[in-house]
Amino acid sequence: MKNPRHYSLFFGLILLVIFVAMVLFEFHGSSIPYWSEYIYDKESDDGNLLWGRPRSVRSDEWLVLTPFMLSQVQNDFPVENPSLGGGKTPLLMNLPARHFSSIFKPHLAGFFFLSPERAFSFYWNWKILGLLATTFLVLMILTQGKIALSIIGSLWLFLSTFIQWWFSIPMIETLIAANFIFIGLYLAFFSRNIFKIILGTLLFGYFSLSFAFTVLYPPFQITLMYLFALLFGGYLWCHRRSSLLVYRVKTKAAFSLISLFLIGIVGFLFYMDLKETVEIMMNTSYPGQRVTEGGAGGLERYFAGFFDVFFRQRKYPAQFENVCEASNFILLFPLLFLFYGKKGWQTLKKNPLIVALFGYIVLFSAWTLFSLPSIFASLSLLRFVPPNRAFLGVGVANIFLMITFLSQHEKPWFEDRKFFKKSLGVIVLFFILLAGYFHHQTEQLLSIGYIFLAIFCMIVVCAFLMKGKPLLGLGLLLMFLSPNILVNPGVRGLDAMYRPSFSQNIMEYHRKNPQARWLVFDGDGGLSNYMKSFGLDVVNGVQYLPNLEFMKHIDPDRRYLDKYNRYSNISFQVPSSADDDMSIELLSNDRTEVTIAPDSEKLEDTDITHMMFFNPLSEEYKDSFSSDYVLLYLNPTEMVWIYEREQK
C-alpha cells in the first residue's frame, strides 16, 4: 500500500471495526459506576467496570448529562421536559429529542434505533473514534498526505490531558463538527470530481448546523469558530494559485450559495422555535449574564500541560477548582521562535497557514493571560468566552501548527551545529526556570522526581524535533501522555444506574403513574438527579433553566430570585426544627439550597404529588404531614421513604 489513500482507508477501516465492536459490547467511558459510591458510601464493586475508576469530579456527566439522557429515553424523547429545566431545555443541551434538529446530531442517532445501552455506547464511541478520525483527516489535508504525522497528531490531541479530563462534555462533539466543516470546505473548494464537490458541500452544510445545534455553549463555539475560520483562510490563501480552485468555479459557487441558503433557512427555523427558551437563558443570573474581559491566571496554568499528566483527581494545584480546571495541553509552539529567529521572520511570511495559526495562538493566549479592553471583548464576542475555556483553541491550534510545520521541515532545522547547541541550551534553561516557577506556584505539589522526568522528556522531544526526527520526538511525547488513557474508566452497559433495589420499584411505579410530580428531599441534590434517570418528573435537582413557575410558590415576592434564576443544582432539605423559617441559600454559582418544611403552606398550592426522603421524618413533622400525604413505599435498608399526596 504505497498510496497514502490506501493507508488512510486502512486506518479508517480499523477505526470503523473498533467502533462497531465497542457498540456491540456496549462499551463506554462514563463515570456512572460512581453512583454506587455516592449512594452506599463505598467504592464500586461493579463487575461491568472493566478498568480505571469512575471520576466523581466529572459530575456534569454522571450526575447531570447521563441522567438527563436517560430521562429523555424513559419519556420518549420529549421536546419539553420540565424535570430538566424550563422551556425547551432538551434542545439546548446535548440530548436526544423528537425534533428536526436531532437530524443534525449524529452522535445521538443511536437512541432512536438501538437499545439504551448500545445507544449510549454509540454516543460515547462517536466521541472517541470521531475525534481520532476527523482530526486525522484534517491533518492529512494540512500535511499534504503525511500519514504517520497525521496519525500521531490525532493521537496527540486525543491523549492530551485537557481533552481527557473534559472528554465527557459536548466539547468533543463540537470539535468533531468543526473538523468536518473544514474537511467539507476542502472537498468543496479543491476537488475536480463533481461527486466530491457535492459531498464537500453537504458535509459543510450538515456539520455547520451540527456545530450550532449540538449544544448552545458559546465559550467553546466561539473559540473554535475563530480557529477554523483562520485555519481554512490560511490554507486557502496558501493555495490561492491552485488550479483546483478555479476548476468548475461556477458549479462550486452555486453549490456553496445553495448550502449557505439552506443553513440560513434551517437555522432560522431552529432559532424561531427556540427563541423564548434562549431568552430565558440569557436572562438568568448564571450563565446568561456571565461576561469577561480576559485573564485567567499565571503561567502555571498556561504551561501546566508539561506537568499535568501527573495530576490526579484529588492531587492538583490548590489555586484551581478541580483537576479539570488545572489541565491543559503540551504547548510546543514556542519552539518555532528559535527556528524563525534563525531563519528570519520573512520566512514565516511566505507561509500564510503558519501565520494564521501563529496569529490565533497569540490572540487567544493574550486573552487567557491578560485583561483586554472591554470594547475589544464585546466586538469580538470574546466577552462570552471565559479565558480558561479558550485553552481548548490554543491547544488544538498548537497541535495543528506543530504537525503542519513538521511536515514541511523533515530535515534538521539548523545546519550550524553551534546554533543547535545554543538553541538546546535555551530550551534547557527555559524548562529549568519553568519547573522552578511551577514548583513554587503550586506549593511543591509534585515531587522533584516528577518535575525532572517531565522536563527531561520535553527537552529530548524538542531535541529530536530540531534534529529532523519528528516521529521519534512525537513518539516519545505520546509515551509521556499515554497514562491519560486511564483518566476515564472503561465500563460496559448501564447496569450501574440500576443496581439499588429501590430503582426497579420506582421505575415500575413511574410506568403506572407517568404524570406524577416529585419533590426529593436529599440534602445535596444528587439523588434528585438520579431519580430523573428513571423518567420521574422531579422539580428540584439540576435545572438547566430555572423553573420559575414552581419557585414562585415558594418565593412569591421574588426575594431570592437571583439565587435560583440560574443553571443550578437545587437541593431541598428539611429544617432541623419546625419553627425554622423557609430559606434559600446560594452555595456556589451552580448550587442552590432550599430549606423548607415538607408540610409548609408554600408547597400546598404546587402540583407536587409525591415526596421522597432519604432520612426518616422526625416526629414533629409526621403528624401534620400525614394529614396530606400517605406513606407509599418504605425501604429503611436503603434509607428511602416515599409519600403520596392524598386526593381531596
Tab-separated table of N, CA and C in Angstrom, residues 144-290:
chain	number	residue	atom	x	y	z
A	144	GLN	N	-0.421	17.594	3.540
A	144	GLN	CA	-0.314	17.102	2.162
A	144	GLN	C	-0.112	15.584	2.120
A	145	GLY	N	-0.831	14.874	2.981
A	145	GLY	CA	-0.842	13.414	2.910
A	145	GLY	C	0.211	12.701	3.718
A	146	LYS	N	0.814	13.348	4.712
A	146	LYS	CA	1.820	12.685	5.567
A	146	LYS	C	1.078	11.847	6.617
A	147	ILE	N	0.913	10.561	6.319
A	147	ILE	CA	0.025	9.729	7.126
A	147	ILE	C	0.552	9.490	8.533
A	148	ALA	N	1.857	9.250	8.688
A	148	ALA	CA	2.411	8.975	10.015
A	148	ALA	C	2.244	10.182	10.929
A	149	LEU	N	2.579	11.357	10.426
A	149	LEU	CA	2.421	12.569	11.223
A	149	LEU	C	0.954	12.821	11.557
A	150	SER	N	0.072	12.514	10.615
A	150	SER	CA	-1.359	12.752	10.834
A	150	SER	C	-1.916	11.829	11.915
A	151	ILE	N	-1.493	10.566	11.900
A	151	ILE	CA	-1.934	9.631	12.941
A	151	ILE	C	-1.408	10.067	14.302
A	152	ILE	N	-0.116	10.409	14.338
A	152	ILE	CA	0.481	10.833	15.606
A	152	ILE	C	-0.180	12.117	16.115
A	153	GLY	N	-0.470	13.048	15.205
A	153	GLY	CA	-1.127	14.288	15.608
A	153	GLY	C	-2.507	14.054	16.182
A	154	SER	N	-3.265	13.134	15.579
A	154	SER	CA	-4.608	12.839	16.094
A	154	SER	C	-4.523	12.173	17.464
A	155	LEU	N	-3.529	11.309	17.670
A	155	LEU	CA	-3.331	10.676	18.976
A	155	LEU	C	-2.857	11.697	20.009
A	156	TRP	N	-2.013	12.632	19.586
A	156	TRP	CA	-1.549	13.695	20.486
A	156	TRP	C	-2.743	14.487	21.028
A	157	LEU	N	-3.648	14.847	20.120
A	157	LEU	CA	-4.838	15.582	20.558
A	157	LEU	C	-5.684	14.729	21.489
A	158	PHE	N	-5.929	13.492	21.098
A	158	PHE	CA	-6.802	12.615	21.877
A	158	PHE	C	-6.254	12.366	23.276
A	159	LEU	N	-4.941	12.188	23.407
A	159	LEU	CA	-4.332	11.860	24.693
A	159	LEU	C	-4.009	13.083	25.545
A	160	SER	N	-4.202	14.271	25.007
A	160	SER	CA	-3.898	15.479	25.771
A	160	SER	C	-4.718	15.513	27.055
A	161	THR	N	-4.094	15.965	28.119
A	161	THR	CA	-4.740	15.944	29.436
A	161	THR	C	-6.030	16.751	29.447
A	162	PHE	N	-6.031	17.909	28.792
A	162	PHE	CA	-7.228	18.743	28.738
A	162	PHE	C	-8.380	17.979	28.088
A	163	ILE	N	-8.105	17.324	26.973
A	163	ILE	CA	-9.145	16.582	26.259
A	163	ILE	C	-9.700	15.456	27.121
A	164	GLN	N	-8.824	14.712	27.783
A	164	GLN	CA	-9.279	13.560	28.557
A	164	GLN	C	-10.084	13.956	29.788
A	165	TRP	N	-9.651	14.993	30.497
A	165	TRP	CA	-10.411	15.382	31.685
A	165	TRP	C	-11.716	16.082	31.334
A	166	TRP	N	-11.805	16.632	30.121
A	166	TRP	CA	-13.048	17.290	29.697
A	166	TRP	C	-13.809	16.448	28.666
A	167	PHE	N	-13.428	15.183	28.520
A	167	PHE	CA	-13.957	14.376	27.425
A	167	PHE	C	-15.456	14.132	27.520
A	168	SER	N	-15.999	14.119	28.720
A	168	SER	CA	-17.394	13.710	28.899
A	168	SER	C	-18.408	14.808	28.612
A	169	ILE	N	-17.957	16.002	28.224
A	169	ILE	CA	-18.898	17.075	27.915
A	169	ILE	C	-19.004	17.253	26.402
A	170	PRO	N	-20.008	17.962	25.903
A	170	PRO	CA	-20.226	18.086	24.449
A	170	PRO	C	-19.158	18.879	23.700
A	171	MET	N	-18.121	19.333	24.375
A	171	MET	CA	-16.997	19.991	23.702
A	171	MET	C	-16.438	19.123	22.578
A	172	ILE	N	-16.375	17.810	22.809
A	172	ILE	CA	-15.784	16.903	21.827
A	172	ILE	C	-16.639	16.846	20.564
A	173	GLU	N	-17.955	16.742	20.726
A	173	GLU	CA	-18.838	16.699	19.560
A	173	GLU	C	-18.740	17.996	18.755
A	174	THR	N	-18.595	19.117	19.454
A	174	THR	CA	-18.453	20.407	18.777
A	174	THR	C	-17.151	20.456	17.982
A	175	LEU	N	-16.076	19.927	18.548
A	175	LEU	CA	-14.787	19.879	17.851
A	175	LEU	C	-14.852	18.950	16.641
A	176	ILE	N	-15.520	17.823	16.780
A	176	ILE	CA	-15.681	16.906	15.646
A	176	ILE	C	-16.440	17.598	14.515
A	177	ALA	N	-17.501	18.315	14.853
A	177	ALA	CA	-18.269	19.040	13.835
A	177	ALA	C	-17.396	20.078	13.138
A	178	ALA	N	-16.562	20.792	13.909
A	178	ALA	CA	-15.668	21.788	13.313
A	178	ALA	C	-14.671	21.128	12.364
A	179	ASN	N	-14.148	19.962	12.744
A	179	ASN	CA	-13.255	19.225	11.844
A	179	ASN	C	-13.960	18.876	10.544
A	180	PHE	N	-15.196	18.408	10.653
A	180	PHE	CA	-15.960	18.037	9.457
A	180	PHE	C	-16.223	19.261	8.567
A	181	ILE	N	-16.466	20.407	9.170
A	181	ILE	CA	-16.679	21.624	8.379
A	181	ILE	C	-15.439	21.928	7.540
A	182	PHE	N	-14.265	21.823	8.152
A	182	PHE	CA	-13.019	22.064	7.420
A	182	PHE	C	-12.848	21.046	6.292
A	183	ILE	N	-13.121	19.783	6.588
A	183	ILE	CA	-12.999	18.736	5.565
A	183	ILE	C	-13.969	19.009	4.420
A	184	GLY	N	-15.200	19.398	4.747
A	184	GLY	CA	-16.191	19.701	3.721
A	184	GLY	C	-15.779	20.863	2.845
A	185	LEU	N	-15.257	21.915	3.469
A	185	LEU	CA	-14.790	23.072	2.692
A	185	LEU	C	-13.641	22.697	1.774
A	186	TYR	N	-12.744	21.872	2.264
A	186	TYR	CA	-11.620	21.431	1.426
A	186	TYR	C	-12.128	20.676	0.196
A	187	LEU	N	-13.050	19.739	0.407
A	187	LEU	CA	-13.582	18.967	-0.728
A	187	LEU	C	-14.360	19.868	-1.681
A	188	ALA	N	-15.112	20.805	-1.151
A	188	ALA	CA	-15.937	21.677	-1.995
A	188	ALA	C	-15.090	22.633	-2.828
A	189	PHE	N	-13.960	23.082	-2.299
A	189	PHE	CA	-13.135	24.076	-2.988
A	189	PHE	C	-12.012	23.463	-3.817
A	190	PHE	N	-11.496	22.312	-3.396
A	190	PHE	CA	-10.278	21.801	-4.025
A	190	PHE	C	-10.478	20.458	-4.720
A	191	SER	N	-11.704	20.156	-5.137
A	191	SER	CA	-11.971	18.896	-5.837
A	191	SER	C	-12.277	19.151	-7.304
A	192	ARG	N	-11.940	18.163	-8.134
A	192	ARG	CA	-12.323	18.183	-9.550
A	192	ARG	C	-13.583	17.362	-9.778
A	193	ASN	N	-13.687	16.275	-9.037
A	193	ASN	CA	-14.808	15.359	-9.187
A	193	ASN	C	-16.089	15.991	-8.644
A	194	ILE	N	-17.141	15.977	-9.461
A	194	ILE	CA	-18.396	16.615	-9.089
A	194	ILE	C	-19.009	15.980	-7.842
A	195	PHE	N	-18.819	14.657	-7.675
A	195	PHE	CA	-19.383	13.987	-6.511
A	195	PHE	C	-18.674	14.422	-5.226
A	196	LYS	N	-17.366	14.661	-5.326
A	196	LYS	CA	-16.632	15.153	-4.161
A	196	LYS	C	-17.042	16.586	-3.823
A	197	ILE	N	-17.304	17.368	-4.849
A	197	ILE	CA	-17.770	18.738	-4.609
A	197	ILE	C	-19.114	18.715	-3.891
A	198	ILE	N	-20.010	17.851	-4.353
A	198	ILE	CA	-21.324	17.732	-3.704
A	198	ILE	C	-21.167	17.215	-2.279
A	199	LEU	N	-20.315	16.188	-2.105
A	199	LEU	CA	-20.083	15.636	-0.778
A	199	LEU	C	-19.533	16.708	0.161
A	200	GLY	N	-18.573	17.479	-0.336
A	200	GLY	CA	-17.997	18.537	0.494
A	200	GLY	C	-19.023	19.576	0.892
A	201	THR	N	-19.877	19.949	-0.047
A	201	THR	CA	-20.918	20.936	0.242
A	201	THR	C	-21.905	20.402	1.276
A	202	LEU	N	-22.265	19.114	1.140
A	202	LEU	CA	-23.186	18.506	2.102
A	202	LEU	C	-22.561	18.429	3.496
A	203	LEU	N	-21.283	18.041	3.553
A	203	LEU	CA	-20.599	17.977	4.843
A	203	LEU	C	-20.540	19.353	5.491
A	204	PHE	N	-20.218	20.362	4.701
A	204	PHE	CA	-20.145	21.718	5.227
A	204	PHE	C	-21.496	22.161	5.786
A	205	GLY	N	-22.555	21.960	5.017
A	205	GLY	CA	-23.885	22.393	5.453
A	205	GLY	C	-24.374	21.622	6.658
A	206	TYR	N	-24.242	20.296	6.603
A	206	TYR	CA	-24.757	19.446	7.682
A	206	TYR	C	-24.035	19.728	8.994
A	207	PHE	N	-22.708	19.768	8.955
A	207	PHE	CA	-21.968	19.913	10.204
A	207	PHE	C	-21.889	21.361	10.680
A	208	SER	N	-22.192	22.321	9.808
A	208	SER	CA	-22.355	23.695	10.290
A	208	SER	C	-23.563	23.767	11.213
A	209	LEU	N	-24.630	23.082	10.818
A	209	LEU	CA	-25.826	23.036	11.665
A	209	LEU	C	-25.582	22.180	12.898
A	210	SER	N	-24.819	21.102	12.752
A	210	SER	CA	-24.469	20.280	13.904
A	210	SER	C	-23.652	21.086	14.913
A	211	PHE	N	-22.721	21.883	14.418
A	211	PHE	CA	-21.890	22.740	15.261
A	211	PHE	C	-22.761	23.702	16.065
A	212	ALA	N	-23.805	24.225	15.429
A	212	ALA	CA	-24.682	25.199	16.085
A	212	ALA	C	-25.701	24.538	17.008
A	213	PHE	N	-26.195	23.344	16.641
A	213	PHE	CA	-27.315	22.734	17.347
A	213	PHE	C	-26.905	21.795	18.480
A	214	THR	N	-25.708	21.219	18.441
A	214	THR	CA	-25.346	20.172	19.401
A	214	THR	C	-25.548	20.637	20.829
A	215	VAL	N	-24.988	21.770	21.180
A	215	VAL	CA	-25.211	22.353	22.499
A	215	VAL	C	-24.938	23.843	22.385
A	216	LEU	N	-25.798	24.627	22.976
A	216	LEU	CA	-25.606	26.078	22.927
A	216	LEU	C	-24.643	26.462	24.048
A	217	TYR	N	-23.348	26.465	23.717
A	217	TYR	CA	-22.317	26.809	24.692
A	217	TYR	C	-21.287	27.704	24.004
A	218	PRO	N	-21.542	29.030	23.984
A	218	PRO	CA	-20.682	29.969	23.247
A	218	PRO	C	-19.193	29.900	23.571
A	219	PRO	N	-18.760	29.631	24.826
A	219	PRO	CA	-17.316	29.619	25.085
A	219	PRO	C	-16.525	28.711	24.148
A	220	PHE	N	-17.017	27.505	23.908
A	220	PHE	CA	-16.303	26.606	23.013
A	220	PHE	C	-16.626	26.894	21.545
A	221	GLN	N	-17.871	27.259	21.267
A	221	GLN	CA	-18.250	27.515	19.876
A	221	GLN	C	-17.515	28.719	19.304
A	222	ILE	N	-17.427	29.805	20.053
A	222	ILE	CA	-16.722	30.999	19.574
A	222	ILE	C	-15.230	30.712	19.425
A	223	THR	N	-14.668	30.008	20.408
A	223	THR	CA	-13.251	29.659	20.358
A	223	THR	C	-12.914	28.859	19.102
A	224	LEU	N	-13.716	27.844	18.798
A	224	LEU	CA	-13.455	27.002	17.635
A	224	LEU	C	-13.827	27.698	16.331
A	225	MET	N	-14.826	28.553	16.363
A	225	MET	CA	-15.209	29.297	15.158
A	225	MET	C	-14.037	30.139	14.655
A	226	TYR	N	-13.389	30.857	15.551
A	226	TYR	CA	-12.225	31.655	15.173
A	226	TYR	C	-11.096	30.768	14.647
A	227	LEU	N	-10.843	29.668	15.341
A	227	LEU	CA	-9.735	28.792	14.946
A	227	LEU	C	-9.926	28.255	13.536
A	228	PHE	N	-11.087	27.698	13.256
A	228	PHE	CA	-11.275	27.048	11.960
A	228	PHE	C	-11.484	28.057	10.841
A	229	ALA	N	-11.984	29.231	11.163
A	229	ALA	CA	-12.066	30.284	10.140
A	229	ALA	C	-10.656	30.701	9.716
A	230	LEU	N	-9.765	30.915	10.685
A	230	LEU	CA	-8.383	31.275	10.362
A	230	LEU	C	-7.642	30.114	9.727
A	231	LEU	N	-7.933	28.902	10.176
A	231	LEU	CA	-7.268	27.723	9.611
A	231	LEU	C	-7.586	27.572	8.127
A	232	PHE	N	-8.872	27.639	7.782
A	232	PHE	CA	-9.218	27.480	6.371
A	232	PHE	C	-8.816	28.714	5.567
A	233	GLY	N	-8.936	29.896	6.178
A	233	GLY	CA	-8.492	31.104	5.487
A	233	GLY	C	-7.012	31.048	5.161
A	234	GLY	N	-6.201	30.594	6.126
A	234	GLY	CA	-4.769	30.454	5.882
A	234	GLY	C	-4.467	29.411	4.837
A	235	TYR	N	-5.181	28.297	4.889
A	235	TYR	CA	-4.971	27.233	3.893
A	235	TYR	C	-5.380	27.715	2.506
A	236	LEU	N	-6.497	28.420	2.424
A	236	LEU	CA	-6.982	28.933	1.147
A	236	LEU	C	-5.987	29.925	0.551
A	237	TRP	N	-5.463	30.814	1.384
A	237	TRP	CA	-4.500	31.798	0.890
A	237	TRP	C	-3.192	31.124	0.471
A	238	CYS	N	-2.825	30.090	1.180
A	238	CYS	CA	-1.598	29.348	0.877
A	238	CYS	C	-1.696	28.682	-0.494
A	239	HIS	N	-2.899	28.269	-0.861
A	239	HIS	CA	-3.094	27.552	-2.132
A	239	HIS	C	-3.960	28.371	-3.094
A	240	ARG	N	-3.867	29.673	-2.969
A	240	ARG	CA	-4.725	30.552	-3.769
A	240	ARG	C	-4.454	30.448	-5.264
A	241	ARG	N	-3.255	29.997	-5.657
A	241	ARG	CA	-2.914	29.886	-7.086
A	241	ARG	C	-3.160	28.481	-7.637
A	242	SER	N	-3.749	27.619	-6.807
A	242	SER	CA	-4.016	26.249	-7.259
A	242	SER	C	-5.066	26.239	-8.369
A	243	SER	N	-4.812	25.446	-9.385
A	243	SER	CA	-5.774	25.333	-10.496
A	243	SER	C	-7.080	24.699	-10.043
A	244	LEU	N	-7.024	23.955	-8.937
A	244	LEU	CA	-8.228	23.294	-8.440
A	244	LEU	C	-9.275	24.301	-7.977
A	245	LEU	N	-8.813	25.463	-7.518
A	245	LEU	CA	-9.750	26.468	-7.035
A	245	LEU	C	-10.647	27.010	-8.137
A	246	VAL	N	-10.102	27.163	-9.320
A	246	VAL	CA	-10.867	27.754	-10.426
A	246	VAL	C	-11.556	26.699	-11.272
A	247	TYR	N	-11.248	25.436	-11.012
A	247	TYR	CA	-11.887	24.368	-11.789
A	247	TYR	C	-13.353	24.255	-11.362
A	248	ARG	N	-14.252	24.318	-12.352
A	248	ARG	CA	-15.692	24.280	-12.103
A	248	ARG	C	-16.095	25.319	-11.054
A	249	VAL	N	-15.514	26.490	-11.173
A	249	VAL	CA	-15.716	27.508	-10.152
A	249	VAL	C	-17.176	27.943	-10.060
A	250	LYS	N	-17.891	27.991	-11.183
A	250	LYS	CA	-19.302	28.387	-11.150
A	250	LYS	C	-20.154	27.340	-10.430
A	251	THR	N	-19.830	26.076	-10.689
A	251	THR	CA	-20.554	24.993	-10.010
A	251	THR	C	-20.320	25.049	-8.505
A	252	LYS	N	-19.050	25.254	-8.142
A	252	LYS	CA	-18.708	25.334	-6.720
A	252	LYS	C	-19.401	26.523	-6.059
A	253	ALA	N	-19.415	27.641	-6.752
A	253	ALA	CA	-20.060	28.831	-6.200
A	253	ALA	C	-21.557	28.600	-6.023
A	254	ALA	N	-22.168	27.948	-7.001
A	254	ALA	CA	-23.610	27.690	-6.927
A	254	ALA	C	-23.944	26.776	-5.753
A	255	PHE	N	-23.169	25.691	-5.630
A	255	PHE	CA	-23.407	24.766	-4.515
A	255	PHE	C	-23.184	25.453	-3.168
A	256	SER	N	-22.165	26.292	-3.098
A	256	SER	CA	-21.866	26.997	-1.845
A	256	SER	C	-23.003	27.930	-1.458
A	257	LEU	N	-23.545	28.650	-2.434
A	257	LEU	CA	-24.649	29.560	-2.160
A	257	LEU	C	-25.900	28.811	-1.720
A	258	ILE	N	-26.170	27.684	-2.387
A	258	ILE	CA	-27.324	26.864	-2.003
A	258	ILE	C	-27.160	26.361	-0.572
A	259	SER	N	-25.938	25.906	-0.267
A	259	SER	CA	-25.662	25.396	1.076
A	259	SER	C	-25.859	26.486	2.122
A	260	LEU	N	-25.335	27.676	1.868
A	260	LEU	CA	-25.479	28.780	2.810
A	260	LEU	C	-26.945	29.175	2.973
A	261	PHE	N	-27.683	29.146	1.859
A	261	PHE	CA	-29.108	29.487	1.908
A	261	PHE	C	-29.865	28.488	2.783
A	262	LEU	N	-29.589	27.192	2.596
A	262	LEU	CA	-30.277	26.170	3.385
A	262	LEU	C	-29.877	26.234	4.852
A	263	ILE	N	-28.595	26.529	5.117
A	263	ILE	CA	-28.148	26.702	6.503
A	263	ILE	C	-28.923	27.843	7.153
A	264	GLY	N	-29.093	28.931	6.409
A	264	GLY	CA	-29.834	30.077	6.924
A	264	GLY	C	-31.281	29.743	7.215
A	265	ILE	N	-31.923	29.013	6.305
A	265	ILE	CA	-33.333	28.657	6.491
A	265	ILE	C	-33.508	27.757	7.711
A	266	VAL	N	-32.718	26.676	7.768
A	266	VAL	CA	-32.845	25.728	8.883
A	266	VAL	C	-32.474	26.407	10.198
A	267	GLY	N	-31.414	27.216	10.169
A	267	GLY	CA	-31.001	27.933	11.368
A	267	GLY	C	-32.069	28.890	11.856
A	268	PHE	N	-32.739	29.560	10.923
A	268	PHE	CA	-33.807	30.496	11.278
A	268	PHE	C	-34.984	29.755	11.913
A	269	LEU	N	-35.369	28.615	11.331
A	269	LEU	CA	-36.466	27.821	11.891
A	269	LEU	C	-36.129	27.349	13.302
A	270	PHE	N	-34.886	26.925	13.498
A	270	PHE	CA	-34.447	26.476	14.822
A	270	PHE	C	-34.495	27.633	15.822
A	271	TYR	N	-34.003	28.781	15.387
A	271	TYR	CA	-33.987	29.950	16.277
A	271	TYR	C	-35.404	30.364	16.666
A	272	MET	N	-36.312	30.406	15.703
A	272	MET	CA	-37.681	30.816	16.000
A	272	MET	C	-38.352	29.838	16.959
A	273	ASP	N	-38.039	28.560	16.801
A	273	ASP	CA	-38.626	27.559	17.679
A	273	ASP	C	-38.047	27.651	19.085
A	274	LEU	N	-36.821	28.135	19.175
A	274	LEU	CA	-36.114	28.141	20.452
A	274	LEU	C	-35.980	29.541	21.052
A	275	LYS	N	-36.563	30.529	20.379
A	275	LYS	CA	-36.363	31.920	20.770
A	275	LYS	C	-36.715	32.182	22.225
A	276	GLU	N	-37.881	31.746	22.662
A	276	GLU	CA	-38.318	32.015	24.036
A	276	GLU	C	-37.403	31.322	25.044
A	277	THR	N	-36.957	30.111	24.714
A	277	THR	CA	-36.064	29.378	25.612
A	277	THR	C	-34.718	30.077	25.725
A	278	VAL	N	-34.202	30.561	24.601
A	278	VAL	CA	-32.925	31.283	24.618
A	278	VAL	C	-33.058	32.559	25.446
A	279	GLU	N	-34.190	33.236	25.334
A	279	GLU	CA	-34.411	34.454	26.129
A	279	GLU	C	-34.405	34.145	27.625
A	280	ILE	N	-34.993	33.003	28.004
A	280	ILE	CA	-34.961	32.594	29.410
A	280	ILE	C	-33.515	32.427	29.856
A	281	MET	N	-32.719	31.756	29.030
A	281	MET	CA	-31.328	31.515	29.386
A	281	MET	C	-30.535	32.817	29.477
A	282	MET	N	-30.737	33.710	28.524
A	282	MET	CA	-29.976	34.962	28.515
A	282	MET	C	-30.338	35.861	29.691
A	283	ASN	N	-31.524	35.649	30.262
A	283	ASN	CA	-31.956	36.467	31.396
A	283	ASN	C	-31.639	35.837	32.750
A	284	THR	N	-30.930	34.707	32.741
A	284	THR	CA	-30.533	34.100	34.006
A	284	THR	C	-29.337	34.844	34.595
A	285	SER	N	-29.177	34.711	35.899
A	285	SER	CA	-28.021	35.321	36.565
A	285	SER	C	-26.731	34.594	36.201
A	286	TYR	N	-26.867	33.281	35.959
A	286	TYR	CA	-25.730	32.459	35.559
A	286	TYR	C	-26.256	31.317	34.706
A	287	PRO	N	-25.732	31.065	33.486
A	287	PRO	CA	-24.597	31.773	32.889
A	287	PRO	C	-24.990	32.941	31.991
A	288	GLY	N	-26.291	33.253	31.908
A	288	GLY	CA	-26.757	34.242	30.937
A	288	GLY	C	-26.084	35.592	31.027
A	289	GLN	N	-25.787	36.060	32.234
A	289	GLN	CA	-25.184	37.382	32.416
A	289	GLN	C	-23.686	37.309	32.699
A	290	ARG	N	-23.091	36.140	32.429
A	290	ARG	CA	-21.661	35.981	32.664
A	290	ARG	C	-20.863	36.535	31.494
